[in-house]
Short mmCIF file of C-alpha atoms in Angstrom, two decimals:
data_model
loop_
_atom_site.label_atom_id
_atom_site.label_comp_id
_atom_site.label_asym_id
_atom_site.label_seq_id
_atom_site.Cartn_x
_atom_site.Cartn_y
_atom_site.Cartn_z
CA PHE A 24 -11.95 -3.80 -66.64
CA ARG A 25 -14.49 -1.97 -64.57
CA GLN A 26 -13.72 0.55 -61.86
CA GLY A 27 -16.11 1.25 -59.08
CA TYR A 28 -16.53 3.02 -55.83
CA ARG A 29 -18.17 1.58 -52.78
CA ASN A 30 -18.97 3.29 -49.49
CA ARG A 31 -20.84 2.28 -46.32
CA PHE A 32 -21.62 4.41 -43.32
CA GLN A 33 -23.88 4.45 -40.35
CA ALA A 34 -25.53 7.72 -39.46
CA THR A 35 -26.40 8.95 -36.01
CA PRO A 36 -29.58 10.95 -35.65
CA TRP A 37 -28.94 14.69 -35.26
CA GLU A 38 -30.75 14.71 -31.91
CA ALA A 39 -28.41 12.08 -30.42
CA PHE A 40 -25.28 13.32 -28.65
CA PHE A 41 -21.99 11.67 -29.49
CA ARG A 42 -20.31 10.18 -26.44
CA PRO A 43 -16.87 8.60 -26.77
CA PRO A 44 -16.38 5.28 -25.00
CA LEU A 45 -15.66 5.65 -21.30
CA THR A 46 -12.13 4.85 -20.25
CA PRO A 47 -12.08 5.61 -16.55
CA PRO A 48 -8.68 6.60 -15.18
CA LYS A 49 -6.95 4.30 -12.73
CA PRO A 50 -7.92 5.24 -9.16
CA ARG A 51 -5.33 7.13 -7.12
CA ILE A 52 -4.75 7.03 -3.39
CA LEU A 53 -3.37 10.31 -2.15
CA GLY A 54 -1.82 10.67 1.27
CA THR A 55 -0.88 8.16 3.92
CA GLN A 56 -3.00 5.48 5.58
CA SER A 57 -2.58 3.64 8.85
CA ALA A 58 -2.60 -0.17 8.99
CA VAL A 59 -1.62 -3.03 11.31
CA VAL A 60 1.01 -5.65 10.37
CA THR A 61 -0.51 -9.13 10.15
CA GLY A 62 0.74 -12.70 10.02
CA PRO A 63 -0.12 -16.29 10.92
CA LYS A 64 -1.18 -17.00 14.49
CA GLY A 65 1.79 -17.53 16.80
CA GLU A 66 4.34 -15.70 14.63
CA GLU A 67 5.93 -12.53 16.00
CA ILE A 68 7.60 -11.61 12.71
CA HIS A 69 6.12 -12.52 9.33
CA CYS A 70 7.94 -11.51 6.14
CA ASP A 71 9.06 -12.95 2.82
CA ARG A 72 12.61 -13.27 1.50
CA TYR A 73 12.60 -9.59 0.48
CA GLY A 74 11.62 -8.30 3.93
CA ARG A 75 8.09 -7.41 2.81
CA VAL A 76 5.17 -7.61 5.25
CA LYS A 77 1.39 -7.94 5.05
CA VAL A 78 -1.03 -5.49 6.65
CA GLN A 79 -4.69 -4.95 7.38
CA PHE A 80 -6.07 -1.46 6.90
CA HIS A 81 -8.44 -0.10 9.53
CA TRP A 82 -11.17 0.33 6.92
CA ASP A 83 -10.95 -3.36 5.93
CA ARG A 84 -13.78 -4.82 8.00
CA GLU A 85 -13.79 -8.18 6.21
CA GLY A 86 -10.07 -8.93 6.57
CA GLN A 87 -9.05 -11.75 8.86
CA ALA A 88 -5.90 -10.07 10.24
CA ASP A 89 -3.82 -13.04 9.12
CA ASP A 90 -1.21 -13.80 6.47
CA SER A 91 -3.77 -13.42 3.66
CA SER A 92 -5.10 -9.96 4.55
CA SER A 93 -3.13 -8.07 1.87
CA CYS A 94 -0.46 -8.32 -0.77
CA TRP A 95 3.20 -8.10 0.28
CA LEU A 96 4.28 -4.51 1.05
CA ARG A 97 7.85 -3.30 0.81
CA VAL A 98 9.26 -1.67 3.94
CA ALA A 99 11.16 1.61 3.55
CA SER A 100 14.56 1.99 5.19
CA GLY A 101 16.85 4.91 5.81
CA TRP A 102 19.71 3.05 4.16
CA ALA A 103 19.36 0.35 1.49
CA GLY A 104 21.67 -0.94 -1.21
CA ARG A 105 22.85 -4.10 -2.90
CA ASN A 106 23.56 -6.55 -0.04
CA TYR A 107 24.04 -3.79 2.55
CA GLY A 108 21.87 -1.41 4.53
CA ALA A 109 19.77 -1.15 7.66
CA ILE A 110 16.63 -3.20 8.14
CA ALA A 111 13.99 -3.35 10.86
CA ILE A 112 11.08 -5.63 9.99
CA PRO A 113 7.83 -4.44 11.62
CA ARG A 114 6.42 -7.03 14.03
CA VAL A 115 2.95 -8.54 13.76
CA GLY A 116 0.53 -6.20 15.51
CA MET A 117 2.57 -3.02 14.98
CA GLU A 118 0.79 -0.01 13.54
CA VAL A 119 2.46 1.24 10.35
CA LEU A 120 2.04 4.08 7.88
CA VAL A 121 1.38 3.06 4.28
CA THR A 122 1.85 5.30 1.27
CA PHE A 123 1.30 4.48 -2.38
CA LEU A 124 4.02 5.29 -4.92
CA GLU A 125 2.68 7.97 -7.28
CA GLY A 126 -0.78 7.34 -5.78
CA ASP A 127 -0.92 3.88 -7.41
CA PRO A 128 -2.98 1.43 -5.30
CA ASP A 129 -0.91 -1.41 -6.78
CA GLN A 130 2.32 0.00 -5.26
CA PRO A 131 1.87 0.18 -1.46
CA LEU A 132 4.88 0.95 0.71
CA VAL A 133 5.36 0.85 4.50
CA THR A 134 7.05 4.14 5.37
CA GLY A 135 7.14 4.01 9.16
CA CYS A 136 5.88 2.58 12.44
CA LEU A 137 3.81 4.32 15.12
CA PHE A 138 3.76 4.16 18.89
CA HIS A 139 0.34 4.08 20.58
CA ARG A 140 -1.32 2.91 23.79
CA GLU A 141 -0.76 -0.81 23.15
CA HIS A 142 2.80 -0.26 21.84
CA PRO A 143 4.20 2.59 23.97
CA VAL A 144 7.60 4.25 23.71
CA PRO A 145 10.27 1.99 25.35
CA TYR A 146 11.00 4.51 28.15
CA GLU A 147 9.15 7.09 30.22
CA LEU A 148 8.35 10.40 28.55
CA PRO A 149 8.81 13.34 28.92
CA ALA A 150 11.29 12.52 31.71
CA HIS A 151 13.74 10.93 29.24
CA LYS A 152 12.98 13.06 26.17
CA THR A 153 16.67 13.48 25.31
CA ARG A 154 17.24 9.74 24.78
CA SER A 155 17.55 8.11 21.38
CA VAL A 156 17.13 4.35 21.64
CA PHE A 157 17.11 1.34 19.36
CA LYS A 158 15.70 -1.46 21.50
#
C-alpha cells in the first residue's frame, strides 16, 4: 500500500489583476412611461381573455403599431377580485401610462389612461369642472 499526495494549480502572474466573472444585474426601469394601445386594423378594442392589452412605446421607432408591437400588459383597476370588480379596457389608440413592477422590464403594467388633443375630455372644461362622468 502506497500513500501519495497530488496537487495541481494554475498560477496567475503577480502583475495581472484578478477580475471575477462579470454578472451584470438585470436592467431596471424606474418611473412611468407613456405608450399607445395597439391592435389589428379595424378593431376598436383588442384584448385577450384576461383583459390585457398591447402597446407601442413612443421610443419604439420600429414597431408597427399593430397586435404584435409588444407583449400583453395587464391593466390596473380600482377594484379587482375573483370574478368581480370594475374593468375598463383601454381602446386602440388611447394613450396609457405604463409602470414596471419593482422596475422589472418583464412585468409591465398599464396604470392609467390620458386625455390629449386627439382624445379630449368628454365635456367642455373648465365650464363643467365639477362634473364626474363615466361615458
